[in-house]
mmCIF file of C-alpha atoms in Angstrom:
data_model
loop_
_atom_site.group_PDB
_atom_site.id
_atom_site.type_symbol
_atom_site.label_atom_id
_atom_site.label_comp_id
_atom_site.label_asym_id
_atom_site.label_seq_id
_atom_site.Cartn_x
_atom_site.Cartn_y
_atom_site.Cartn_z
ATOM 1 C CA MET D 1 -263.080 -23.979 -81.227
ATOM 2 C CA THR D 2 -261.116 -21.790 -83.615
ATOM 3 C CA ALA D 3 -257.444 -22.583 -84.209
ATOM 4 C CA TYR D 4 -254.664 -20.653 -85.889
ATOM 5 C CA ALA D 5 -251.576 -21.366 -87.954
ATOM 6 C CA ILE D 6 -248.983 -18.734 -87.100
ATOM 7 C CA ALA D 7 -245.733 -18.330 -89.006
ATOM 8 C CA HIS D 8 -242.836 -16.007 -88.255
ATOM 9 C CA LEU D 9 -240.763 -15.865 -91.427
ATOM 10 C CA ARG D 10 -237.312 -14.329 -91.782
ATOM 11 C CA HIS D 11 -234.756 -13.968 -94.557
ATOM 12 C CA VAL D 12 -237.306 -14.507 -97.318
ATOM 13 C CA GLU D 13 -235.718 -14.863 -100.754
ATOM 14 C CA TRP D 14 -238.211 -13.238 -103.114
ATOM 15 C CA GLY D 15 -237.687 -15.441 -106.146
ATOM 16 C CA PRO D 16 -239.933 -17.519 -108.401
ATOM 17 C CA ASP D 17 -240.493 -20.247 -105.774
ATOM 18 C CA ILE D 18 -241.920 -17.820 -103.194
ATOM 19 C CA VAL D 19 -244.082 -16.226 -105.876
ATOM 20 C CA THR D 20 -245.509 -19.652 -106.757
ATOM 21 C CA TYR D 21 -246.055 -20.478 -103.063
ATOM 22 C CA ILE D 22 -247.958 -17.220 -102.505
ATOM 23 C CA GLN D 23 -250.026 -17.752 -105.643
ATOM 24 C CA GLU D 24 -251.041 -21.276 -104.590
ATOM 25 C CA ILE D 25 -251.434 -21.216 -100.794
ATOM 26 C CA THR D 26 -254.951 -19.755 -100.727
ATOM 27 C CA ASP D 27 -256.278 -22.667 -102.781
ATOM 28 C CA THR D 28 -254.861 -25.089 -100.174
ATOM 29 C CA LEU D 29 -256.803 -23.312 -97.415
ATOM 30 C CA ASP D 30 -260.249 -23.396 -99.004
ATOM 31 C CA ALA D 31 -260.980 -27.105 -98.435
ATOM 32 C CA HIS D 32 -260.141 -26.713 -94.730
ATOM 33 C CA GLY D 33 -262.029 -23.503 -93.984
ATOM 34 C CA GLY D 34 -258.834 -21.494 -93.603
ATOM 35 C CA ARG D 35 -258.525 -17.761 -94.157
ATOM 36 C CA PHE D 36 -255.786 -15.204 -93.745
ATOM 37 C CA LEU D 37 -256.124 -12.851 -90.768
ATOM 38 C CA VAL D 38 -252.614 -11.403 -91.001
ATOM 39 C CA HIS D 39 -250.222 -11.502 -93.942
ATOM 40 C CA GLY D 40 -247.922 -8.675 -93.042
ATOM 41 C CA ASP D 41 -244.411 -7.748 -93.954
ATOM 42 C CA ASN D 42 -244.156 -4.439 -92.080
ATOM 43 C CA PRO D 43 -245.189 -4.977 -88.450
ATOM 44 C CA VAL D 44 -245.161 -2.036 -86.075
ATOM 45 C CA VAL D 45 -242.729 -3.324 -83.451
ATOM 46 C CA MET D 46 -243.576 -2.073 -79.969
ATOM 47 C CA GLU D 47 -241.136 -4.160 -77.890
ATOM 48 C CA GLY D 48 -237.967 -6.081 -78.635
ATOM 49 C CA PRO D 49 -236.499 -7.086 -81.968
ATOM 50 C CA PHE D 50 -238.866 -8.602 -84.497
ATOM 51 C CA PRO D 51 -237.224 -9.244 -87.846
ATOM 52 C CA GLY D 52 -239.281 -10.671 -90.646
ATOM 53 C CA HIS D 53 -242.894 -11.275 -91.511
ATOM 54 C CA LEU D 54 -245.870 -12.559 -89.531
ATOM 55 C CA VAL D 55 -248.659 -14.690 -90.998
ATOM 56 C CA VAL D 56 -251.826 -15.726 -89.125
ATOM 57 C CA ILE D 57 -254.347 -18.093 -90.707
ATOM 58 C CA GLU D 58 -257.647 -18.914 -88.982
ATOM 59 C CA PHE D 59 -259.332 -22.334 -89.108
ATOM 60 C CA PRO D 60 -262.664 -23.535 -87.685
ATOM 61 C CA SER D 61 -260.863 -26.038 -85.408
ATOM 62 C CA MET D 62 -257.504 -27.597 -84.609
ATOM 63 C CA ASP D 63 -258.546 -30.635 -86.650
ATOM 64 C CA HIS D 64 -259.054 -28.373 -89.675
ATOM 65 C CA ALA D 65 -255.678 -26.684 -89.120
ATOM 66 C CA ARG D 66 -253.843 -30.005 -88.825
ATOM 67 C CA ALA D 67 -255.643 -31.439 -91.855
ATOM 68 C CA TRP D 68 -254.614 -28.396 -93.917
ATOM 69 C CA TYR D 69 -250.964 -28.536 -92.849
ATOM 70 C CA GLN D 70 -250.763 -32.287 -93.511
ATOM 71 C CA SER D 71 -252.755 -32.156 -96.766
ATOM 72 C CA ASP D 72 -251.157 -33.306 -100.003
ATOM 73 C CA ALA D 73 -251.938 -29.914 -101.543
ATOM 74 C CA TYR D 74 -250.066 -27.946 -98.873
ATOM 75 C CA GLN D 75 -247.210 -30.419 -98.527
ATOM 76 C CA ALA D 76 -246.661 -30.133 -102.287
ATOM 77 C CA ILE D 77 -245.945 -26.391 -102.058
ATOM 78 C CA LEU D 78 -244.364 -26.241 -98.588
ATOM 79 C CA PRO D 79 -240.781 -26.788 -99.851
ATOM 80 C CA LEU D 80 -241.172 -23.668 -101.994
ATOM 81 C CA ARG D 81 -241.288 -21.694 -98.727
ATOM 82 C CA THR D 82 -239.004 -23.726 -96.466
ATOM 83 C CA GLN D 83 -236.183 -23.714 -99.030
ATOM 84 C CA ASN D 84 -236.462 -19.940 -99.461
ATOM 85 C CA ALA D 85 -237.181 -18.576 -95.974
ATOM 86 C CA ASP D 86 -236.168 -19.222 -92.377
ATOM 87 C CA GLY D 87 -238.837 -19.335 -89.741
ATOM 88 C CA ALA D 88 -241.172 -21.237 -87.511
ATOM 89 C CA THR D 89 -244.788 -22.290 -87.930
ATOM 90 C CA VAL D 90 -247.058 -23.305 -85.058
ATOM 91 C CA LEU D 91 -250.684 -24.364 -84.715
ATOM 92 C CA VAL D 92 -252.421 -22.914 -81.665
ATOM 93 C CA GLN D 93 -255.878 -23.307 -80.170
ATOM 94 C CA GLY D 94 -258.022 -20.190 -79.869
ATOM 95 C CA VAL D 95 -259.823 -19.223 -76.670
ATOM 96 C CA ALA D 96 -263.532 -19.028 -75.930
ATOM 97 C CA PRO D 97 -265.403 -15.711 -76.051
ATOM 98 C CA GLY D 98 -265.081 -13.942 -72.731
ATOM 99 C CA TYR D 99 -261.764 -15.621 -71.924
ATOM 100 C CA ARG D 100 -259.742 -13.823 -69.254
ATOM 101 C CA ALA D 101 -255.958 -14.078 -69.049
ATOM 102 C CA SER D 102 -256.159 -15.027 -65.369
ATOM 103 C CA GLU D 103 -257.737 -18.368 -66.411
ATOM 104 C CA LEU D 104 -254.238 -19.489 -67.357
ATOM 105 C CA LEU D 105 -253.244 -19.409 -63.683
ATOM 106 C CA ALA D 106 -255.591 -22.305 -62.899
ATOM 107 C CA LYS D 107 -253.516 -24.522 -65.210
ATOM 108 C CA HIS D 108 -250.272 -23.885 -63.326
#
């Protein structure tokens, strides 16, 4: 089932390190079937404060997402971002076609 890497980045320092990170990240995704779905710096905020940028990357599975994040190629460039931006990154499982929000209630 599809999985996603989601990052909420704030206080990005747009220097040479971030430029290098952006130039190289796509190559780290290719071997793991990853692709950008969202790479936005101007979200339309509908509720509450939302400073920063949102990034969503799709992978064929959670195994692919984890393998990408832990890969030597990504780990080599990761400090270029973490030393120049605040934020959080999570890996989340997608849902099956036809999923209904009420299905969550059965888990609680």
